[in-house]
Coordinates of N, CA and C in Angstrom, one line a residue:
X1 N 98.8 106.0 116.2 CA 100.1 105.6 116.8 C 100.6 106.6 117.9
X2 N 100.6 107.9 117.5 CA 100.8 108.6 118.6 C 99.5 109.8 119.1
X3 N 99.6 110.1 120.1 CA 98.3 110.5 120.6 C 98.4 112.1 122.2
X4 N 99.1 112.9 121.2 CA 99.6 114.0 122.3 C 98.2 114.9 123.0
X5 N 97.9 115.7 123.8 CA 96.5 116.3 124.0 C 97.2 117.3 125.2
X6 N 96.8 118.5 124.5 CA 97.2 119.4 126.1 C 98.7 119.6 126.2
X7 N 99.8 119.0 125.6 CA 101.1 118.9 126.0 C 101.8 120.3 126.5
X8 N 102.4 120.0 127.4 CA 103.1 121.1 128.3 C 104.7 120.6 128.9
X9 N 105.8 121.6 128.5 CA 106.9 121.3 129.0 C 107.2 123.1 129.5
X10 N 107.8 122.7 130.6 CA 108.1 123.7 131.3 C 109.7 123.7 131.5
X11 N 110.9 124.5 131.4 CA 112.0 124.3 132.2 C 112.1 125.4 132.9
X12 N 112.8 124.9 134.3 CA 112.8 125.9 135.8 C 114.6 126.3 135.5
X13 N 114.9 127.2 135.5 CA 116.2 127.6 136.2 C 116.2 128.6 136.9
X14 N 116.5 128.4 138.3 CA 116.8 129.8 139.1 C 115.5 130.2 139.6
X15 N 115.2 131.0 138.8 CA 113.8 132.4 139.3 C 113.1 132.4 138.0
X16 N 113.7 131.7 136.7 CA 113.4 131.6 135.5 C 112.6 130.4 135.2
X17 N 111.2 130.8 134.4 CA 110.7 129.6 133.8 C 110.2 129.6 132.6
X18 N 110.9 129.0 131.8 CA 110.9 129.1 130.0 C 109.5 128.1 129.9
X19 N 108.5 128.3 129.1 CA 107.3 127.5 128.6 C 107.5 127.2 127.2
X20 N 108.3 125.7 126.8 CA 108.9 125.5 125.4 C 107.5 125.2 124.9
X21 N 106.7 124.3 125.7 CA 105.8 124.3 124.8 C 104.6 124.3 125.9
X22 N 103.6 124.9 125.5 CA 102.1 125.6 126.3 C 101.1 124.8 125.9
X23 N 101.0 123.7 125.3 CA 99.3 122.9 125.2 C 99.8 122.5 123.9
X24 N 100.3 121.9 123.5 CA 99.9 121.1 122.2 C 99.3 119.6 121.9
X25 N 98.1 119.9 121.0 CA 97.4 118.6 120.9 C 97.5 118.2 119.4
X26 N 97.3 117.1 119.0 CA 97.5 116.3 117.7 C 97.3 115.0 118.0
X27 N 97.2 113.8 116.2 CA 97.4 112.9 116.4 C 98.3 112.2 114.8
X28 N 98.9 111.4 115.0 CA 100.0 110.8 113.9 C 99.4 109.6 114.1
X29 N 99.1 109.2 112.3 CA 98.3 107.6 112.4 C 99.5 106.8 111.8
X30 N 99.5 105.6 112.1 CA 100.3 104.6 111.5 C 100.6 104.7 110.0
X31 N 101.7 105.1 109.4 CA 101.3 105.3 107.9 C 101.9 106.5 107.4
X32 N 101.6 107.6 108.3 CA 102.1 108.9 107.9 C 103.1 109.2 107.8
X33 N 103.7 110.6 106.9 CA 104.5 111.1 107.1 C 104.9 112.7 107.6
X34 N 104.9 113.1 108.6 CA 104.8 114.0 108.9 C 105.9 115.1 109.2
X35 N 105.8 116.4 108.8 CA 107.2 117.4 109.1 C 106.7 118.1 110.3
X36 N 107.5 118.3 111.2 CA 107.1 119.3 112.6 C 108.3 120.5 112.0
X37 N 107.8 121.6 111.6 CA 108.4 123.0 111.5 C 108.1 124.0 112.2
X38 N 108.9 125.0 112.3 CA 109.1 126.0 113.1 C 110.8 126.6 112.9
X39 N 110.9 128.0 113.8 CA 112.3 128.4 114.0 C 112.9 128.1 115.0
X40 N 114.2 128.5 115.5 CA 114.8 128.1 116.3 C 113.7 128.6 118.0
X41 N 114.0 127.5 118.2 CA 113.4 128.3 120.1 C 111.7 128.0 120.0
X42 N 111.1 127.8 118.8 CA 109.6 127.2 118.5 C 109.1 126.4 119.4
X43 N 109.8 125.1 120.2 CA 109.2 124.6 120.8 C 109.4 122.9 119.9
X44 N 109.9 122.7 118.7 CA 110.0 121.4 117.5 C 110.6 120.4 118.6
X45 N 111.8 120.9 119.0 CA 112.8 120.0 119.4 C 112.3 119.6 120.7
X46 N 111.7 120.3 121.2 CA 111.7 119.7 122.8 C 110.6 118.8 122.5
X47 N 109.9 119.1 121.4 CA 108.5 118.3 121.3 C 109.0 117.3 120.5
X48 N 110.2 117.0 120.1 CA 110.7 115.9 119.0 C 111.1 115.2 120.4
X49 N 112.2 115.6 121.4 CA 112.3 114.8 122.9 C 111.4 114.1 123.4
X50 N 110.1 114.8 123.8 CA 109.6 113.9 124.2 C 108.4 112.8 123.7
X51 N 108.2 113.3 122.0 CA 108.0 112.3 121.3 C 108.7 111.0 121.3
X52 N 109.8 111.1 121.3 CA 111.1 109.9 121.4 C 111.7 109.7 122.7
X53 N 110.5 109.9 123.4 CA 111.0 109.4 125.1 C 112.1 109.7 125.9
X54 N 113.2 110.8 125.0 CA 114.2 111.8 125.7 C 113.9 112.5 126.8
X55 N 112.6 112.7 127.0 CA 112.3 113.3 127.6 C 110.8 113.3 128.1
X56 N 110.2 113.9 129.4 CA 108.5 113.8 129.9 C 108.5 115.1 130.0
X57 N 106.9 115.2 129.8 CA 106.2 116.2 129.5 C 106.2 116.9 130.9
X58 N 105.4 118.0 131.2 CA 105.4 118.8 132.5 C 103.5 118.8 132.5
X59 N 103.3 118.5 131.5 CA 101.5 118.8 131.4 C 101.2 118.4 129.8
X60 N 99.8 117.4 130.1 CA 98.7 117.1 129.2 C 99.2 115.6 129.6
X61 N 99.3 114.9 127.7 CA 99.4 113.1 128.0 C 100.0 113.3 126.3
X62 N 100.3 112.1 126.6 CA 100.7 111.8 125.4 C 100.9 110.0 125.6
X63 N 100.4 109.4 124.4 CA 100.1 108.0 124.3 C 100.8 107.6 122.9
X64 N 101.6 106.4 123.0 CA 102.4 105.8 121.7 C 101.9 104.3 122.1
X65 N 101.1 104.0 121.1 CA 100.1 103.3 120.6 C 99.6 102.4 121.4
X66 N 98.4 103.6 122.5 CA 97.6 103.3 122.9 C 98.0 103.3 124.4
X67 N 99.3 103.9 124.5 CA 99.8 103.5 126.0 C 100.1 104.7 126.2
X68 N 99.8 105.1 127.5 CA 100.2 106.4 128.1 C 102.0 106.4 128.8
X69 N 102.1 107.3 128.3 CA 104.0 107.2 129.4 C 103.8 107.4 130.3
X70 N 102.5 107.6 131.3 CA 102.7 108.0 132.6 C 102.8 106.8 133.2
X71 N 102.2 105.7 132.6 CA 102.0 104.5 133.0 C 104.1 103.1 132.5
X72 N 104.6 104.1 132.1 CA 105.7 103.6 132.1 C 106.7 104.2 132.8
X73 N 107.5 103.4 133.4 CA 108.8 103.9 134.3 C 110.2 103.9 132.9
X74 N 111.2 104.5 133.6 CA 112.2 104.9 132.6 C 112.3 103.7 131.5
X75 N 112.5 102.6 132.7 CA 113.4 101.1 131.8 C 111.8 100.6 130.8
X76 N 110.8 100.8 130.9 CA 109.9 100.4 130.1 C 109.7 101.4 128.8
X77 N 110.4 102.7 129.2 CA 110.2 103.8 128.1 C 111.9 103.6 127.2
X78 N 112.8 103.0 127.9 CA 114.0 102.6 126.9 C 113.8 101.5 126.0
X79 N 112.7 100.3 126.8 CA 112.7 99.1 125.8 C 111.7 99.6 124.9
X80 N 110.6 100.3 124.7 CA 110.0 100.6 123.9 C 110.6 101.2 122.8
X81 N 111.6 102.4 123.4 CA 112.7 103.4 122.5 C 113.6 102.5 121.3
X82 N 113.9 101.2 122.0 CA 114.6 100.8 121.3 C 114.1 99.7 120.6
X83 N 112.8 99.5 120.6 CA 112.7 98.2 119.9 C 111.5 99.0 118.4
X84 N 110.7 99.9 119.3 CA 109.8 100.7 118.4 C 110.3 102.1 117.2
X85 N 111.4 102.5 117.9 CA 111.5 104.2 117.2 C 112.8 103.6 117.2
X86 N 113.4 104.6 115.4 CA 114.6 104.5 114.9 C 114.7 105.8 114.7
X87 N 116.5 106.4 114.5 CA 116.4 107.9 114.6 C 117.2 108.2 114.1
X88 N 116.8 108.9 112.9 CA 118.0 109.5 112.3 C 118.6 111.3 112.7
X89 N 119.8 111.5 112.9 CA 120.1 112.9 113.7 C 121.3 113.7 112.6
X90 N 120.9 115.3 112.7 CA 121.6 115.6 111.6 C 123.2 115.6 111.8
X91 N 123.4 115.0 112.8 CA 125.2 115.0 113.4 C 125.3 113.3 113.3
X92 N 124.7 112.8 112.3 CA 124.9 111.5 112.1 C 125.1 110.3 113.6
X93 N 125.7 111.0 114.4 CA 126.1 110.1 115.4 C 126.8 108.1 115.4
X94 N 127.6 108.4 114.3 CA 128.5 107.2 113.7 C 129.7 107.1 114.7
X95 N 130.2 105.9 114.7 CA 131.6 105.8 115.1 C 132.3 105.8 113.8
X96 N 133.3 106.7 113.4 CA 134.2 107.1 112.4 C 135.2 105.4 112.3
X97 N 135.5 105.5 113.3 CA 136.5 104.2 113.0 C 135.5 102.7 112.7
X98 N 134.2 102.4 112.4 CA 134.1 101.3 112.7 C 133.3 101.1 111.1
X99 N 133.3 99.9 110.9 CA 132.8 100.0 109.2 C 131.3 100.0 109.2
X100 N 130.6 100.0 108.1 CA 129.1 100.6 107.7 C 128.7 99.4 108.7
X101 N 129.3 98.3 108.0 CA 128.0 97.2 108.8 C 128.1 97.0 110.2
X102 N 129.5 97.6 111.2 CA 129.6 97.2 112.5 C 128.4 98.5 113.0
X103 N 128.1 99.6 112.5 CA 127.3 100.8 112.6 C 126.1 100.4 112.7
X104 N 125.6 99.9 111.6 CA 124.2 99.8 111.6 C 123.7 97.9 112.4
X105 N 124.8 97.5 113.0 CA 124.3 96.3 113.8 C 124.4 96.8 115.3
X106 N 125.0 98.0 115.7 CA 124.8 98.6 117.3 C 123.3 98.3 117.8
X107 N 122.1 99.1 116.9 CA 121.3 98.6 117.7 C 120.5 97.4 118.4
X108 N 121.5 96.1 117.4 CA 120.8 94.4 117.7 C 121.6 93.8 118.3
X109 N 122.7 94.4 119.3 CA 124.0 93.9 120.1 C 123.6 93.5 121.2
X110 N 122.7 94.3 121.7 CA 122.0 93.6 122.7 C 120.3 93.0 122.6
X111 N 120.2 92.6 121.2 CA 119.3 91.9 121.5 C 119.5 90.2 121.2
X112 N 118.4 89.4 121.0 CA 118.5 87.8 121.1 C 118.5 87.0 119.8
X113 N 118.3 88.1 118.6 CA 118.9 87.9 117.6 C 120.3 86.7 117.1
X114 N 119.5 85.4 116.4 CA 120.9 84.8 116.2 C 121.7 85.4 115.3
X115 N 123.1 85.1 115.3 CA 123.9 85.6 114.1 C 124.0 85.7 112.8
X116 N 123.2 84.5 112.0 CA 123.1 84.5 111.0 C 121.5 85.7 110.1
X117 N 120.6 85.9 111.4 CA 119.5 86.4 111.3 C 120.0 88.2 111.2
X118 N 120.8 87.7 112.1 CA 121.1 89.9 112.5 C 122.3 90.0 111.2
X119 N 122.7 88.8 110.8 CA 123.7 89.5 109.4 C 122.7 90.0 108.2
X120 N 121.5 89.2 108.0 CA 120.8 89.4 106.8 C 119.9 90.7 106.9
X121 N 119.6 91.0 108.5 CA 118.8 92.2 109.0 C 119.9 93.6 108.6
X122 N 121.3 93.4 109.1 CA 121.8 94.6 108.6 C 122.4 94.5 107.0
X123 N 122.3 93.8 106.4 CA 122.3 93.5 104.7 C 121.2 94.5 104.2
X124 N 120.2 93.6 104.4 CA 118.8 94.1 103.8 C 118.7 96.0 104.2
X125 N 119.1 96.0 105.7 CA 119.4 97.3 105.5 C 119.8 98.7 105.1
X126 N 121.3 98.0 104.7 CA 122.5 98.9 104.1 C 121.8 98.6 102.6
X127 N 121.3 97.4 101.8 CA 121.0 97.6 101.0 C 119.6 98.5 100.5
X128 N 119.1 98.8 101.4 CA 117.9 99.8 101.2 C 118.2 100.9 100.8
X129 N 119.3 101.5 101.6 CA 120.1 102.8 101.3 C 121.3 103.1 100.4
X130 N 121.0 101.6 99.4 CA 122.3 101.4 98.2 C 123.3 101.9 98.5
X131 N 123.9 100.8 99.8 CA 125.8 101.2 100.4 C 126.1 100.0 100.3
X132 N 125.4 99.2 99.9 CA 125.8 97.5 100.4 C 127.4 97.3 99.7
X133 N 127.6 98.2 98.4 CA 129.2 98.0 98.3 C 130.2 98.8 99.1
X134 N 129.7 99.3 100.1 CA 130.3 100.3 101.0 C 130.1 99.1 102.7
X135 N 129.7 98.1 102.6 CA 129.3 97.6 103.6 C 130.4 97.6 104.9
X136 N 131.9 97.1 104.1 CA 132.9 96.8 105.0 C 133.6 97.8 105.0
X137 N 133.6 99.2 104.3 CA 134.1 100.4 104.8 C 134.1 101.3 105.8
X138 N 135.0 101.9 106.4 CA 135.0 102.4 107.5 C 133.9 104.0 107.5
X139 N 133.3 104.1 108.5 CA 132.0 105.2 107.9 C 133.2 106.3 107.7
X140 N 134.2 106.4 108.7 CA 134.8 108.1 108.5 C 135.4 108.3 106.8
X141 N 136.0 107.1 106.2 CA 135.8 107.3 105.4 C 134.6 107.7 103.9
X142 N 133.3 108.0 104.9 CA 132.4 108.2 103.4 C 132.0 109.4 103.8
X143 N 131.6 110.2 102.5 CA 130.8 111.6 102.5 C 130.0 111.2 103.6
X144 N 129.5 112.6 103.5 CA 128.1 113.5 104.3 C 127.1 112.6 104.1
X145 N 126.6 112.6 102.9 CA 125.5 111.9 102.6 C 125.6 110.7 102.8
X146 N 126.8 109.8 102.2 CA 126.8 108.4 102.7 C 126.8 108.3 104.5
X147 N 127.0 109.0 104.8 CA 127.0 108.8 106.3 C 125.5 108.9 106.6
X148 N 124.9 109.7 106.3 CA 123.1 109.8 106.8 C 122.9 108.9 106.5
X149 N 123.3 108.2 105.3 CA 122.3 106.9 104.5 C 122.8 105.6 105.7
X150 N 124.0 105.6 106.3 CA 124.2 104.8 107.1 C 123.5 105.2 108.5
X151 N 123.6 106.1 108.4 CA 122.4 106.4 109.9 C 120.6 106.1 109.6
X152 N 120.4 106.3 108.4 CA 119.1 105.5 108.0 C 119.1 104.0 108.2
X153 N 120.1 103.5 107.7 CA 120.1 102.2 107.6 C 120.2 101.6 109.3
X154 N 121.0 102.1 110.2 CA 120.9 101.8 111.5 C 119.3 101.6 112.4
X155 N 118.4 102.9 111.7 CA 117.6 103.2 112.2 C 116.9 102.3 112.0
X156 N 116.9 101.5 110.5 CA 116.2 100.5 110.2 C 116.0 99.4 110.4
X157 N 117.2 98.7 111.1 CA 117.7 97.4 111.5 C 116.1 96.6 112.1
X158 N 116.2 97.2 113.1 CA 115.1 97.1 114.1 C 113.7 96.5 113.8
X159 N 113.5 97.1 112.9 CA 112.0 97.4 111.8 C 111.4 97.9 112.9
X160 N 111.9 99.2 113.1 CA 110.9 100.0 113.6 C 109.4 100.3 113.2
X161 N 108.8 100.7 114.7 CA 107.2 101.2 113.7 C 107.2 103.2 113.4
X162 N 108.3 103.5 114.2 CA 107.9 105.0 113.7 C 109.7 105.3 113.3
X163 N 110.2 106.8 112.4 CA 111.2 106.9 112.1 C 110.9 108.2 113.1
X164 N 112.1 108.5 113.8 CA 112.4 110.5 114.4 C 113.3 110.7 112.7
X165 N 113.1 111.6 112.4 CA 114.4 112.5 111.5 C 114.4 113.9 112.2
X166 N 115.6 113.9 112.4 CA 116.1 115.4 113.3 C 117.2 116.0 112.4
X167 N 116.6 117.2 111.3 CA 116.9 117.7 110.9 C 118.1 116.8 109.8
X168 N 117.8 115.6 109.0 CA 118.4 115.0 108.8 C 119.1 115.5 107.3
X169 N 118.8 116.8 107.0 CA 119.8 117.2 106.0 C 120.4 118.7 106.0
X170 N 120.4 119.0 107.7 CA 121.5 120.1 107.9 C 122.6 120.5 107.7
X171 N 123.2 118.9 107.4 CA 124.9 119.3 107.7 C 125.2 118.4 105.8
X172 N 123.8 118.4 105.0 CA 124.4 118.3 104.0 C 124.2 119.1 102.7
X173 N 125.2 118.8 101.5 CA 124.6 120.2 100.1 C 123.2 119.8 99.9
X174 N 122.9 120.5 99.0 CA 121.6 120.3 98.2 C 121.4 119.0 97.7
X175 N 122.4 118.2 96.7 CA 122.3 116.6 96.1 C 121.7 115.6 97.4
X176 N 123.1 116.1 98.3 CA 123.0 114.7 99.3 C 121.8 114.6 99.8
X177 N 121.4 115.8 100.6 CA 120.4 115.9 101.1 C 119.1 115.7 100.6
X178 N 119.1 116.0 99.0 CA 117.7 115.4 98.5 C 117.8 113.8 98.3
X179 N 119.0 113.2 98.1 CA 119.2 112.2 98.1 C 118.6 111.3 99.1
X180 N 119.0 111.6 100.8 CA 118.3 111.2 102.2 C 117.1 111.4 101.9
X181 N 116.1 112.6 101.7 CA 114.9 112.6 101.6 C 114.0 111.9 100.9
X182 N 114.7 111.4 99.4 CA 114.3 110.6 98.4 C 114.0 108.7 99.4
X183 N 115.1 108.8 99.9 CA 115.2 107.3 101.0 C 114.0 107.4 102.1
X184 N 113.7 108.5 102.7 CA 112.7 108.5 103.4 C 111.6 108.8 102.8
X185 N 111.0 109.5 101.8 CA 110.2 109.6 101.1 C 109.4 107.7 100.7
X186 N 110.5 106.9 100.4 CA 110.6 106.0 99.3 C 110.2 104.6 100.9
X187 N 110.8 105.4 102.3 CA 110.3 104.0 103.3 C 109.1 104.0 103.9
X188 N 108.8 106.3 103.4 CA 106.7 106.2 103.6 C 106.4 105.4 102.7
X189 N 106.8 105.6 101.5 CA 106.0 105.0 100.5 C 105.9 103.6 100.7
X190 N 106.5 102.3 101.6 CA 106.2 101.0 101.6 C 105.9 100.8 103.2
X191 N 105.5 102.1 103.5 CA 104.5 102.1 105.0 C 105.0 102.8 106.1
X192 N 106.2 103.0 105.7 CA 107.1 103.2 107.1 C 106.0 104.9 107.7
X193 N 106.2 104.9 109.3 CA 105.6 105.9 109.1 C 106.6 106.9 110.1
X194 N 107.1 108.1 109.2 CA 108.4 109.5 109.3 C 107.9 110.1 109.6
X195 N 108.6 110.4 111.3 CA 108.3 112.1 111.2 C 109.0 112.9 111.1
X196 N 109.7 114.2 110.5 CA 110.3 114.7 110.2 C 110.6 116.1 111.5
X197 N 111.8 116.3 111.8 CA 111.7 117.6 112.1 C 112.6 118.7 111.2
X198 N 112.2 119.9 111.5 CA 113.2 121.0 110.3 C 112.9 122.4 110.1
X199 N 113.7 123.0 109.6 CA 113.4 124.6 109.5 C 113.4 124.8 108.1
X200 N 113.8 123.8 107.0 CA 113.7 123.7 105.9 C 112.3 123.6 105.2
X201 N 111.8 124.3 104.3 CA 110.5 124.8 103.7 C 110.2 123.1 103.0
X202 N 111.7 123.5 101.9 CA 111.2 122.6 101.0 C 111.5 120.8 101.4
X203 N 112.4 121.0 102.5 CA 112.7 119.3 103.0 C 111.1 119.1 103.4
X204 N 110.4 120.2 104.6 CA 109.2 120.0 104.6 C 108.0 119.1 104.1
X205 N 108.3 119.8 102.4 CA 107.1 119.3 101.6 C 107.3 117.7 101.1
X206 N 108.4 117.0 101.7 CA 108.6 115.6 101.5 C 107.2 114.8 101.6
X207 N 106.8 115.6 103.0 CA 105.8 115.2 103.9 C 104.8 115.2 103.3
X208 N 103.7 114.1 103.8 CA 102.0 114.6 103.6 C 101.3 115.5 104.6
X209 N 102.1 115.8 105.8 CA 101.4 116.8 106.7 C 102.2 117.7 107.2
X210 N 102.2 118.8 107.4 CA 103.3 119.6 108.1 C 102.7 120.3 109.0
X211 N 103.4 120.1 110.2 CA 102.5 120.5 111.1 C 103.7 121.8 111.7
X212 N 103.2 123.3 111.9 CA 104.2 124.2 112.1 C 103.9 124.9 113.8
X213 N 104.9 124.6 114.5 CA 105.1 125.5 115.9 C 105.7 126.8 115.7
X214 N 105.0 128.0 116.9 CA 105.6 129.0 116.9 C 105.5 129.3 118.2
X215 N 106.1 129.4 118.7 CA 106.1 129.8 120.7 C 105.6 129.2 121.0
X216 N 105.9 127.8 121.1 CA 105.6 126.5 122.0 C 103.9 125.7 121.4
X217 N 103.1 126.7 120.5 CA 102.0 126.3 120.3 C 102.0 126.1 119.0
X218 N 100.9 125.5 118.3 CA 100.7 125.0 117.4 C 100.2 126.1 116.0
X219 N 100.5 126.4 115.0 CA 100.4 127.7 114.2 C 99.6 127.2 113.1
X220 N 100.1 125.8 112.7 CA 98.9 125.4 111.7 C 99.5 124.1 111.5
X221 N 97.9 123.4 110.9 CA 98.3 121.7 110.7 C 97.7 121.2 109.6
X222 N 98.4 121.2 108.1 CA 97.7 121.3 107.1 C 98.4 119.6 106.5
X223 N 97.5 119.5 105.6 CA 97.8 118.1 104.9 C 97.9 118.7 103.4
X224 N 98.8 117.8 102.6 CA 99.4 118.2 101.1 C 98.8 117.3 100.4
X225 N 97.9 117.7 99.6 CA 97.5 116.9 98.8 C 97.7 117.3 97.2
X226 N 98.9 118.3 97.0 CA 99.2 117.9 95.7 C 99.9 117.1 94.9
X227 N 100.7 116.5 94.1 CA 101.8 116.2 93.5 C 103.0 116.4 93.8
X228 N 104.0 116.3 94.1 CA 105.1 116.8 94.1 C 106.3 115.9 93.6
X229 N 107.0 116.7 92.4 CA 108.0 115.9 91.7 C 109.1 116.5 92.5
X230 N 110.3 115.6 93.1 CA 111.1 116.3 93.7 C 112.6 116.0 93.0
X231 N 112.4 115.2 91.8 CA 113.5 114.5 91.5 C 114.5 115.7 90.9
X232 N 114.3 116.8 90.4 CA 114.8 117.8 89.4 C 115.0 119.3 90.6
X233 N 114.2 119.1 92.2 CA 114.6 119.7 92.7 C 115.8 120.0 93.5
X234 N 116.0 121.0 94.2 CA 117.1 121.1 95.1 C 116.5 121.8 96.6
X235 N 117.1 120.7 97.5 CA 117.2 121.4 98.6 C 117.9 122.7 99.7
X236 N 117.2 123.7 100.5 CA 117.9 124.9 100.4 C 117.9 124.6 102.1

């Protein structure tokens, strides 16, 4: 599904040139779930940008499924954005005033979707993330956690083929946040394929791969193959 080699982003200011990231190569198969970790200034986020088309590289390639972006202009890299990748962000990015279900139908407002089709699309949704009795409430009224779960559910509308998670349990406690993980954990498990970003160890081990940056490069890329009960855990 995705296909990075070489990757290079450079940013210029002034007389100054920061190298976020210096050559990073990998590949993410259809299916996976993967954590990209590191600390602050690693190089995660810029490489989460232009995983999700926020942004182009400065050097190497990078291919989402099978297609190079060099070979796409902006408006062919927004309709892919939006019809392929869903994104959950740890600032939720909700309208406070508008209810769960006007939230998670933003992304099919402009598509060709009949009415009756895009109601049952954002249903099936909200009910994935068990809010459906929260359906016609206004998001500012719900917790932290019910708010991610509605930013999951948005993400989902679409039936995306890949999920971004950007740090999607920063801004919450320990319950909530294992609670979001348990939902993405549970949409690998019926194929969805997550990538995760985070500085969190143990949100991490959600994943089957964690792959860790340190100064723009690649530090290690290991796959989990043990067990992991997370139900009795807590997130730190």
């Amino acid at each position: 599904m995705i296909e990075v080699n070489d990757l290079k982003k450079e940013y210029i200011e002034e007389d100054t040139t920061t190298r976020a990231l210096r050559g990073v190569t990998f590949k993410i198969d259809r299916g996976e779930f993967v954590s990209i970790m590191g600390p602050s200034g690693s190089g995660k986020s810029t490489l989460l940008h232009i995983l999700s088309f926020l942004d182009r590289p400065t050097g190497g390639s990078y291919k989402f499924l099978g297609k190079s972006i060099d070979d796409m202009n902006d408006r062919e890299l927004a309709h892919v954005r939006n019809k392929d990748m869903g994104f959950v962000f740890q600032s939720f990015n909700l309208l406070s005033r508008l209810t769960v279900y006007d939230n998670v139908e933003i992304p099919l407002l402009y598509s060709d979707i009949i009415p009756r089709e895009r109601k049952k699309l954002i249903e099936d949704a909200v009910i994935a993330v068990g809010l459906e009795e929260k359906l016609h409430i206004e998001t500012g009224k719900l917790s932290g956690g019910q708010k991610q779960r509605v930013a999951i559910a948005r993400a989902l509308v679409t039936d995306p083929n890949i999920i971004f998670a950007d740090e999607p349990t920063g801004n919450l406690d320990s319950e909530s946040g294992l609670q979001v993980m348990e939902i993405l954990e549970s949409l690998h498990d019926k194929g969805r394929t997550v990538v995760l970003v985070t500085h969190e160890t143990q949100t991490a081990e959600f994943a089957n791969r964690i792959i860790k940056i340190k100064d723009g490069l690649i530090e290690s890329d290991k796959t989990i193959t043990t067990n992991r009960d997370h139900c009795s855990g807590q997130l730190k």
